[in-house]
Coordinates of C-alpha atoms in Angstrom, one line a residue:
Chain A
G515 CA 74.2 113.2 78.1
R516 CA 76.7 115.4 79.9
A517 CA 77.4 115.1 83.6
R518 CA 76.6 118.1 85.6
L519 CA 79.7 118.9 87.7
S520 CA 79.1 120.9 90.8
H521 CA 81.3 121.9 93.7
A522 CA 78.4 122.5 96.1
E523 CA 78.9 120.9 99.5
P524 CA 75.4 120.3 100.8
R525 CA 75.1 119.9 104.5
A526 CA 72.8 116.9 105.1
R527 CA 71.3 116.5 108.5
D528 CA 71.2 112.9 109.5
A529 CA 67.8 112.5 111.3
R530 CA 69.1 109.7 113.4
S531 CA 72.1 111.3 115.1
G532 CA 71.8 114.9 114.2
E533 CA 75.2 114.8 112.7
E534 CA 76.2 117.3 110.1
E535 CA 77.7 115.8 107.1
E536 CA 79.7 117.5 104.5
E537 CA 79.9 116.0 101.1
E538 CA 82.0 116.8 98.1
D539 CA 79.6 116.7 95.2
E540 CA 81.8 115.9 92.3
G541 CA 79.2 115.2 89.7
C542 CA 75.7 114.1 90.1
Y543 CA 75.3 111.2 87.8
Q544 CA 77.0 108.0 87.0
L545 CA 76.4 108.0 83.2
Y546 CA 77.4 104.4 82.5
P547 CA 78.5 101.4 84.4
G548 CA 82.0 102.1 85.7
H549 CA 81.8 105.8 85.3
I550 CA 83.5 107.8 88.0
P551 CA 82.6 111.5 87.8
T552 CA 85.6 113.8 88.3
S553 CA 86.2 117.5 88.8
P554 CA 88.4 119.4 86.4
L555 CA 91.1 119.5 89.0
Q556 CA 91.0 115.8 89.4
K557 CA 91.2 115.3 85.7
A558 CA 94.2 117.5 85.5
L559 CA 95.9 115.6 88.4
L560 CA 95.0 112.3 86.8
A561 CA 96.4 113.3 83.4
A562 CA 99.7 114.4 85.0
G563 CA 99.9 111.4 87.3
S564 CA 99.0 108.8 84.7
A565 CA 101.5 110.3 82.2
C566 CA 104.3 110.0 84.8
M567 CA 103.3 106.6 85.9
A568 CA 103.0 105.3 82.3
L569 CA 106.5 106.5 81.6
Y570 CA 107.9 105.1 84.8
D571 CA 106.2 101.7 84.5
P572 CA 105.3 100.8 80.9
Y573 CA 103.4 97.8 82.0
R574 CA 100.7 100.0 83.6
H575 CA 98.4 99.9 80.6
D576 CA 95.6 101.2 82.9
M577 CA 97.6 104.4 83.2
V578 CA 97.8 104.8 79.4
A579 CA 94.0 104.3 79.3
V580 CA 93.4 106.9 82.0
L581 CA 95.7 109.4 80.2
G582 CA 93.7 108.9 77.0
E583 CA 90.4 109.5 78.8
T584 CA 91.5 112.6 80.7
T585 CA 93.1 114.3 77.8
G586 CA 90.7 113.4 75.0
C587 CA 88.1 116.1 75.6
L588 CA 88.8 117.7 72.2
A589 CA 89.8 114.7 70.1
L590 CA 86.9 112.5 71.2
P591 CA 84.1 114.8 70.1
N592 CA 86.0 115.2 66.8
L593 CA 86.1 111.5 66.3
R594 CA 82.5 111.1 67.2
D595 CA 81.5 113.7 64.6
K596 CA 83.5 112.0 62.0
M597 CA 81.6 108.8 62.8
K598 CA 78.3 110.5 62.7
H599 CA 78.9 112.0 59.3
H600 CA 79.8 108.7 57.7
P601 CA 77.2 106.0 56.9
E602 CA 79.1 103.1 58.3
G603 CA 80.4 105.1 61.3
Y604 CA 76.9 106.2 62.0
R605 CA 75.7 102.7 62.1
I606 CA 78.4 101.7 64.5
L607 CA 77.4 104.5 66.8
Q608 CA 73.8 103.3 66.7
E609 CA 74.4 99.6 67.1
R610 CA 77.4 99.9 69.5
P611 CA 79.1 96.6 68.6
R612 CA 81.7 95.3 71.0
I613 CA 84.8 93.2 70.1
R614 CA 85.0 90.6 72.8
L615 CA 85.9 86.9 73.0
S616 CA 82.2 86.2 73.9
T617 CA 80.9 88.0 70.8
L618 CA 83.5 86.7 68.4
D619 CA 83.1 83.3 66.8
M620 CA 86.8 82.3 67.1
A621 CA 86.3 78.9 65.4
R622 CA 84.6 80.5 62.4
L623 CA 87.3 83.2 62.1
R624 CA 90.0 80.6 62.3
G625 CA 88.4 78.7 59.5
L626 CA 88.5 81.6 57.1
P627 CA 91.1 81.6 54.3
D628 CA 94.6 82.9 55.0
G629 CA 94.9 86.6 54.2
S630 CA 91.4 87.4 55.2
L631 CA 90.8 89.9 58.0
G632 CA 89.3 87.4 60.4
R633 CA 92.0 84.8 59.9
E634 CA 94.8 87.3 60.3
Y635 CA 93.3 88.9 63.3
V636 CA 93.0 85.5 65.1
R637 CA 96.6 84.7 64.1
F638 CA 97.7 88.1 65.5
L639 CA 95.9 87.4 68.8
E640 CA 97.4 83.9 69.1
D641 CA 101.0 84.8 68.0
N642 CA 101.2 87.7 70.5
K643 CA 99.1 86.0 73.2
V644 CA 96.7 88.9 73.6
S645 CA 93.0 88.9 74.0
P646 CA 90.5 91.6 73.2
D647 CA 89.0 91.3 76.7
T648 CA 91.9 93.0 78.4
R649 CA 90.9 96.4 77.2
M650 CA 90.0 98.8 80.1
P651 CA 86.5 100.1 80.2
P652 CA 86.4 103.9 80.3
K653 CA 85.9 105.5 83.7
F654 CA 86.6 109.2 83.5
V655 CA 84.9 110.2 80.3
D656 CA 81.9 112.4 81.1
D657 CA 79.8 111.6 78.1
E658 CA 78.3 108.3 77.5
E659 CA 78.6 108.4 73.7
L660 CA 82.2 109.5 73.9
A661 CA 82.8 106.7 76.4
Y662 CA 81.7 104.3 73.6
V663 CA 83.9 106.0 71.1
I664 CA 87.0 105.6 73.2
Q665 CA 86.0 102.0 74.0
R666 CA 85.6 101.4 70.3
Y667 CA 89.1 102.9 69.6
R668 CA 90.6 100.6 72.2
E669 CA 89.0 97.5 70.8
V670 CA 89.9 98.4 67.3
H671 CA 93.6 98.8 68.3
D672 CA 94.4 95.1 67.8
L673 CA 92.8 95.3 64.4
M674 CA 95.2 98.2 63.7
H675 CA 98.1 95.9 64.6
T676 CA 96.7 93.4 62.1
L677 CA 96.2 95.9 59.3
L678 CA 99.6 97.5 59.8
G679 CA 101.3 94.2 60.3
M680 CA 103.0 95.3 63.5
P681 CA 103.7 93.0 66.5
T682 CA 103.0 93.9 70.1
N683 CA 106.6 94.6 71.1
M684 CA 107.7 98.1 71.9
L685 CA 108.7 98.9 68.4
G686 CA 105.4 97.7 66.9
E687 CA 103.4 99.5 69.5
V688 CA 105.2 102.8 68.8
V689 CA 104.5 102.5 65.1
V690 CA 100.8 101.8 65.7
K691 CA 100.8 104.8 68.1
W692 CA 102.2 107.1 65.3
F693 CA 99.5 105.9 63.0
E694 CA 96.8 106.4 65.6
A695 CA 98.1 109.8 66.5
V696 CA 97.8 111.0 63.0
Q697 CA 94.4 109.4 62.6
T698 CA 92.7 110.3 65.9
G699 CA 94.6 113.3 67.2
L700 CA 94.2 111.9 70.7
P701 CA 96.9 113.5 72.9
M702 CA 97.6 110.1 74.5
C703 CA 98.6 108.7 71.2
V704 CA 100.7 111.8 70.4
L705 CA 102.5 111.5 73.8
G706 CA 102.9 107.7 73.4
A707 CA 104.3 108.2 69.9
A708 CA 106.7 110.9 71.1
F709 CA 107.9 109.2 74.3
G710 CA 107.6 105.6 73.4
P711 CA 110.9 105.5 71.4
V712 CA 112.8 106.5 74.5
R713 CA 113.0 102.9 75.6
L714 CA 114.3 101.5 72.3
S715 CA 117.8 100.6 71.3
A716 CA 119.7 102.7 68.8
R717 CA 119.4 100.2 66.0
K718 CA 115.6 100.0 66.4
L719 CA 115.4 103.8 66.6
Q720 CA 117.1 104.0 63.3
V721 CA 114.7 101.6 61.6
L722 CA 111.9 103.5 63.2
A723 CA 113.0 106.9 62.1
T724 CA 114.0 106.1 58.6
E725 CA 111.3 103.6 57.5
L726 CA 108.5 102.9 59.9
I727 CA 107.5 106.3 61.1
P728 CA 107.3 108.0 57.7
W729 CA 105.3 105.1 56.4
A730 CA 102.9 105.3 59.4
I731 CA 102.4 109.0 59.1
R732 CA 101.8 108.8 55.3
S733 CA 99.3 106.0 55.8
G734 CA 97.7 107.8 58.7
Q735 CA 97.2 110.9 56.6
N736 CA 96.0 109.0 53.6
A737 CA 93.7 106.7 55.3
S738 CA 90.0 107.4 56.0
C739 CA 88.9 107.3 59.6
I740 CA 89.6 103.9 61.0
L741 CA 86.7 104.0 63.3
N742 CA 84.3 104.2 60.4
I743 CA 84.8 100.6 59.4
Y744 CA 82.4 98.0 60.6
Y745 CA 85.0 95.4 61.1
E746 CA 82.7 92.8 62.4
Q747 CA 81.0 92.7 59.0
R748 CA 84.2 92.4 57.1
W749 CA 85.9 89.3 58.5
E750 CA 85.9 87.6 55.1
Q751 CA 87.4 90.6 53.3
S752 CA 91.1 90.2 52.6
V753 CA 93.5 92.3 54.5
E754 CA 95.0 93.7 51.4
S755 CA 91.7 94.8 49.9
L756 CA 90.7 96.4 53.2
R757 CA 94.1 98.2 53.3
E758 CA 93.4 99.6 49.9
E759 CA 89.9 100.6 50.7
I760 CA 91.0 102.5 53.9
G761 CA 94.1 103.9 52.3
I762 CA 96.9 102.2 54.3
F763 CA 100.1 101.8 52.3
P764 CA 101.6 98.3 52.4
P765 CA 104.0 97.9 55.3
P766 CA 107.7 98.1 54.6
Chain B
A543 CA 76.1 99.0 95.3
A544 CA 79.6 100.1 94.4
G545 CA 79.8 103.3 92.5
L546 CA 76.7 105.0 93.9
C547 CA 77.2 108.7 93.6
P548 CA 77.1 110.9 96.7
C549 CA 73.8 112.5 95.6
R550 CA 71.9 109.3 95.6
A551 CA 73.5 108.3 98.9
V552 CA 72.1 111.4 100.6
L553 CA 68.6 110.4 99.6
A554 CA 69.2 106.8 100.6
R555 CA 70.7 107.9 103.9
R556 CA 67.8 110.1 104.8
G557 CA 65.5 107.2 103.8
G558 CA 67.6 104.8 105.8
A559 CA 67.5 107.1 108.8
L560 CA 63.7 107.3 108.7
R561 CA 63.5 103.5 108.4
A562 CA 65.7 103.2 111.4
L563 CA 63.5 105.6 113.3
C564 CA 60.5 103.5 112.5
G565 CA 62.3 100.8 114.3
S566 CA 63.8 97.5 113.6
R567 CA 60.6 95.8 114.5
R568 CA 60.0 95.9 110.7
G569 CA 62.7 93.3 110.8
L570 CA 64.8 94.2 107.7
A571 CA 65.9 90.8 106.5
A572 CA 69.3 92.0 105.6
G573 CA 70.1 93.5 108.9
P574 CA 70.4 96.9 110.5
E575 CA 71.6 99.7 108.3
T576 CA 74.9 101.5 108.5
H577 CA 77.3 103.5 106.3
F578 CA 80.0 102.6 103.8
G579 CA 81.7 105.9 103.1
F580 CA 78.7 108.1 101.9
Q581 CA 76.6 105.1 100.9
T582 CA 74.0 103.4 103.1
V583 CA 74.4 99.6 103.4
T584 CA 73.5 96.8 105.8
E585 CA 76.0 95.8 108.4
A586 CA 76.8 92.5 106.6
E587 CA 77.3 94.4 103.3
R588 CA 79.6 96.8 105.0
R589 CA 81.8 94.1 106.5
E590 CA 82.1 92.4 103.1
K591 CA 82.9 95.7 101.3
I592 CA 85.6 96.7 103.8
Y593 CA 87.1 93.3 103.6
Q594 CA 87.3 93.7 99.8
V595 CA 88.8 97.1 100.1
F596 CA 91.7 95.9 102.2
E597 CA 92.1 92.8 100.2
S598 CA 92.6 94.9 97.2
V599 CA 94.9 97.6 98.7
A600 CA 97.0 95.2 100.9
K601 CA 100.0 95.1 98.6
K602 CA 100.1 98.8 98.0
Y603 CA 99.0 99.8 101.5
D604 CA 102.4 101.1 102.7
V605 CA 103.3 102.9 99.5
M606 CA 99.9 104.6 99.5
N607 CA 100.2 105.6 103.1
D608 CA 103.5 107.2 102.4
S609 CA 102.2 109.0 99.3
M610 CA 98.9 110.2 100.8
T611 CA 100.5 111.5 104.1
L612 CA 103.8 112.4 102.6
G613 CA 105.4 110.1 105.1
I614 CA 103.9 111.8 108.1
H615 CA 102.0 108.7 109.1
R616 CA 105.3 107.4 110.3
V617 CA 105.6 110.3 112.7
W618 CA 102.1 109.7 114.0
K619 CA 102.9 106.0 114.7
D620 CA 106.1 106.9 116.4
I621 CA 104.3 109.3 118.7
L622 CA 101.8 106.6 119.5
V623 CA 104.5 104.2 120.6
H624 CA 106.3 106.9 122.6
K625 CA 103.1 107.8 124.3
M626 CA 102.8 104.1 125.2
N627 CA 106.3 104.1 126.6
P628 CA 106.4 100.3 126.9
S629 CA 108.9 98.7 129.3
P630 CA 110.4 95.3 128.7
G631 CA 108.0 92.6 129.6
T632 CA 104.9 94.3 128.2
L633 CA 102.4 92.2 126.4
L634 CA 100.8 94.2 123.5
L635 CA 97.8 93.4 121.4
D636 CA 97.8 95.4 118.2
V637 CA 94.4 95.1 116.6
A638 CA 93.8 95.8 112.9
G639 CA 97.6 95.7 112.9
G640 CA 97.7 94.3 109.4
T641 CA 101.1 95.3 107.9
G642 CA 102.8 95.5 111.3
D643 CA 103.8 99.1 111.6
I644 CA 102.9 99.5 115.3
A645 CA 104.3 96.0 116.2
F646 CA 107.7 96.7 114.6
R647 CA 107.9 100.1 116.3
F648 CA 107.0 98.5 119.6
I649 CA 109.7 95.9 119.2
N650 CA 112.3 98.5 118.3
Y651 CA 111.3 100.7 121.3
V652 CA 111.4 97.8 123.8
R653 CA 114.7 96.6 122.4
S654 CA 116.4 100.0 122.9
V655 CA 115.0 100.3 126.4
R656 CA 116.3 96.9 127.2
E657 CA 119.7 97.8 125.8
R658 CA 119.9 100.9 128.0
Q659 CA 118.9 98.7 131.0
L660 CA 121.7 96.3 130.2
Q661 CA 124.2 99.1 129.7
R662 CA 123.3 100.5 133.1
K663 CA 123.6 97.1 134.7
L664 CA 127.1 96.6 133.2
R665 CA 128.2 100.0 134.5
H666 CA 127.3 99.0 138.0
H667 CA 129.2 95.7 137.7
Q668 CA 132.5 97.2 136.8
N669 CA 134.3 95.6 139.8
L670 CA 133.4 92.1 138.6
S671 CA 135.9 89.9 136.8
W672 CA 135.8 89.7 133.0
Q673 CA 134.5 86.1 133.2
E674 CA 131.5 87.1 135.3
I675 CA 130.7 90.1 133.2
A676 CA 130.7 88.0 130.0
E677 CA 128.4 85.4 131.6
S678 CA 125.9 87.9 132.8
Y679 CA 126.0 89.6 129.4
Q680 CA 125.3 86.3 127.6
E681 CA 122.3 85.4 129.6
D682 CA 120.8 88.9 129.2
K683 CA 121.5 89.0 125.5
S684 CA 119.3 86.0 124.9
K685 CA 116.4 88.1 126.2
S686 CA 116.9 91.1 124.0
L687 CA 113.2 92.0 124.3
G688 CA 113.0 91.2 128.0
D689 CA 110.0 88.9 127.5
S690 CA 108.0 91.6 125.7
Q691 CA 105.6 90.3 123.2
V692 CA 103.3 91.7 120.6
V693 CA 100.3 89.9 119.0
V694 CA 99.2 91.4 115.7
C695 CA 95.5 90.7 115.1
D696 CA 93.7 91.5 111.8
I697 CA 90.5 90.3 110.2
N698 CA 92.0 90.4 106.7
K699 CA 94.2 87.5 105.5
E700 CA 95.9 89.6 102.7
M701 CA 96.9 92.3 105.2
L702 CA 98.4 89.7 107.5
K703 CA 100.2 88.1 104.6
V704 CA 101.8 91.4 103.7
G705 CA 102.7 92.0 107.4
K706 CA 104.4 88.6 107.7
Q707 CA 106.4 89.1 104.6
K708 CA 107.5 92.5 105.8
A709 CA 108.5 91.0 109.2
Q710 CA 110.6 88.4 107.4
H711 CA 112.2 91.0 105.1
L712 CA 113.0 93.3 108.0
G713 CA 114.2 90.6 110.3
Y714 CA 111.6 90.6 113.0
S715 CA 110.8 87.3 114.4
E716 CA 111.2 87.2 118.2
G717 CA 108.3 88.2 120.3
L718 CA 105.9 88.6 117.4
S719 CA 102.8 86.6 116.6
W720 CA 100.2 87.0 113.9
V721 CA 96.5 86.1 114.5
L722 CA 93.5 86.2 112.3
G723 CA 90.7 87.7 114.3
N724 CA 87.8 90.1 114.4
A725 CA 88.0 93.2 116.6
E726 CA 84.3 92.8 117.5
E727 CA 84.9 89.3 118.8
L728 CA 88.5 88.7 119.8
P729 CA 89.9 85.2 120.0
F730 CA 91.6 85.9 123.3
D731 CA 90.8 85.2 126.9
D732 CA 89.9 87.9 129.5
D733 CA 92.5 90.0 131.3
K734 CA 95.4 89.0 129.1
F735 CA 97.2 92.1 127.7
D736 CA 99.0 95.1 129.2
V737 CA 98.3 97.3 126.2
Y738 CA 95.7 97.3 123.4
T739 CA 96.3 99.5 120.4
I740 CA 94.3 100.0 117.3
A741 CA 95.9 102.3 114.7
F742 CA 93.8 103.5 111.8
G743 CA 91.6 100.5 112.2
I744 CA 88.7 101.4 114.4
R745 CA 87.2 103.5 111.6
N746 CA 86.7 100.3 109.6
V747 CA 85.0 98.4 112.4
T748 CA 81.3 98.1 111.9
R749 CA 80.3 98.1 115.5
I750 CA 82.7 100.3 117.4
D751 CA 80.9 99.7 120.7
L752 CA 81.5 96.0 120.4
A753 CA 85.2 96.5 119.6
L754 CA 85.6 98.8 122.6
D755 CA 83.9 96.2 124.8
E756 CA 86.2 93.5 123.6
A757 CA 89.2 95.8 124.2
Y758 CA 88.1 96.2 127.8
R759 CA 87.6 92.5 128.2
V760 CA 91.0 91.4 127.0
L761 CA 93.0 94.0 128.9
K762 CA 94.4 93.3 132.3
P763 CA 93.3 95.5 135.2
G764 CA 95.6 98.5 134.9
G765 CA 95.9 97.9 131.2
R766 CA 95.9 100.7 128.7
F767 CA 93.8 101.3 125.6
L768 CA 95.3 103.4 122.8
C769 CA 93.6 104.4 119.6
L770 CA 95.2 106.3 116.8
E771 CA 92.7 107.4 114.2
F772 CA 91.8 110.2 111.8
S773 CA 89.6 112.7 113.5
H774 CA 87.9 116.1 113.0
V775 CA 89.6 119.3 112.2
S776 CA 88.0 122.3 113.9
N777 CA 90.0 125.1 112.3
P778 CA 87.9 126.2 109.3
L779 CA 90.7 127.2 107.0
L780 CA 92.6 124.0 107.6
S781 CA 89.5 122.0 107.3
R782 CA 88.8 123.4 103.8
L783 CA 92.3 122.7 102.7
Y784 CA 92.2 119.2 104.2
D785 CA 88.8 118.5 102.5
L786 CA 90.2 119.8 99.2
Y787 CA 93.3 117.6 99.5
S788 CA 91.3 114.6 100.6
F789 CA 88.6 114.6 97.9
Q790 CA 90.6 115.9 95.0
V791 CA 94.0 114.4 95.4
I792 CA 93.7 111.2 97.4
P793 CA 91.5 109.2 95.0
V794 CA 93.7 110.3 92.1
L795 CA 96.7 109.0 94.0
G796 CA 94.8 105.8 94.6
E797 CA 94.1 105.5 90.9
V798 CA 97.7 106.3 89.7
I799 CA 99.6 104.3 92.3
A800 CA 97.3 101.4 93.2
G801 CA 95.0 101.4 90.2
D802 CA 92.1 101.7 92.6
W803 CA 90.1 104.9 92.8
K804 CA 87.1 103.4 94.7
S805 CA 89.0 102.1 97.7
Y806 CA 90.6 105.5 98.4
Q807 CA 87.3 107.3 97.8
Y808 CA 85.9 105.1 100.5
L809 CA 88.8 105.9 102.7
V810 CA 88.3 109.7 102.6
E811 CA 84.5 109.3 103.0
S812 CA 84.9 107.0 106.0
I813 CA 87.1 109.6 107.7
R814 CA 84.3 112.1 107.4
R815 CA 81.8 109.6 108.8
F816 CA 83.8 108.7 111.8
P817 CA 82.8 110.2 115.2
P818 CA 84.7 113.3 116.3
Q819 CA 87.1 113.4 119.3
E820 CA 84.6 114.1 122.1
E821 CA 82.1 111.5 120.8
L822 CA 84.7 108.8 120.6
K823 CA 85.9 109.7 124.1
A824 CA 82.3 109.2 125.3
M825 CA 82.1 105.8 123.6
I826 CA 85.3 104.8 125.2
E827 CA 84.1 105.8 128.6
D828 CA 80.9 103.9 128.0
A829 CA 82.9 100.7 127.5
G830 CA 84.2 101.2 131.1
F831 CA 87.5 102.8 130.6
F832 CA 88.7 105.5 133.0
K833 CA 90.9 108.5 132.6
V834 CA 89.9 108.7 129.0
D835 CA 91.7 111.5 127.2
Y836 CA 92.7 112.5 123.6
Q837 CA 95.6 114.2 122.0
N838 CA 95.2 116.0 118.7
L839 CA 98.0 115.7 116.2
N840 CA 98.2 118.1 113.3
S841 CA 95.2 120.2 114.5
G842 CA 92.9 117.2 114.6
I843 CA 93.7 115.5 111.4
V844 CA 94.7 112.6 113.6
A845 CA 93.9 112.0 117.3
I846 CA 95.2 109.6 119.9
H847 CA 92.6 108.5 122.4
S848 CA 93.8 106.8 125.6
G849 CA 92.0 105.0 128.4
F850 CA 92.7 102.7 131.3
K851 CA 91.0 99.6 132.7
L852 CA 91.0 100.0 136.4

């Protein structure tokens, strides 16, 4: 459902003290746990502020998340529709799976053969010392289904790293952002892709520009929507066959 | 109860008010009801929530103050200490003094007053020998604060921690003590202090009347009560602009700078819930203070209330 945003300021008379209270009604409903209703002005300020802060302090991942939420009003419905019109994507929207340490059977995934999605994913998590639980839950998306879409996008991000074979250093992140920018059209990905390279050395920039970015763009354009894959049911599938199925070209 | 929207809070508040009217003879197990921003909570819940708010914002407290008020809070605090006009030998209790802003200003002020005193003394002693001047200078130098002391009292460990670190970093050590304590029940004896200040703290106290009673108790006869707090703007145009800024910009600043929207939403709501100037004046008078007066700063965005124990 959509949040009804109103700027009405009802004056409520407190029966006890007769005080007049003025409230700023910025949205009448909390649509999901963690939802903070915001006015359009607040969203604009948040978008600008989070963009600046993310550039100033790249370790503020929460700012990148906020930027994604406040600027995704066009791209997210697009993604949701792509999911709705695809059988596997539609199932994901219905069943709302979450990728979390508590829902993943890490021991089983570790036991899978090398080259399988599950095994490589766990290897990626361990090598880069990251966990799927550190993804920020959405706060400023005013539609509960779209909030799930962006949550799914965040949780699938690590799988993108695995499929693209990119580590979590700045270079790897930028490459994944280029891929995601082409795939999702989220302004946050586009901005991240454009401004991320600013902090890289000249040598890395060269590799980026000549090999990695063209490959990421080609793969992104060729691949089907990455949110339409029910990854949790494909742990046994090999990374290569999944790449072929989606349409990601082998990494350089 | 975190995250309740204002709409629901209105209904809850009306319900809460009716319940309170029906009397506490119903004996609500959780305690009497009060407010946390625009939500209705029990007193115990409120104390807990406020503790958590300040625990969470402690490290970014000063940065946030500067961003939200564009540095103007420094001027307000300077004005408070100038109004106090402490002379060397004053014993100050700064309650809810957390990160030490008032305490440091007090020390600076007293130090400069003391220096001027010493200079004046030296000028009068110009017919003494060099030896005698050097001796008298030495003994006065060791008392650069002239026996003035400030006790910073705060209920929140994190805020005190930040304050202590700041003091170390800025080089304040003499005449400064840090005490963990509750404004509603101060760990001090009667008639102890010359001045009691509470800057931007009384809004967060759950029972303001108790805090005022305690203030009266620990002050010496002749002692002064000073309270610096956000208050009510009567000018309608300014009030609208202030509301717009408070509700639209401040929570965003909280999210971007401190990663904490909810604490700053609480802050702006709590300002709206706090009694206006005249009401606070009446409460201070009820506690037994005389010559109670207030001074509006920035058309009432902030007010300094003052009273004396006679």
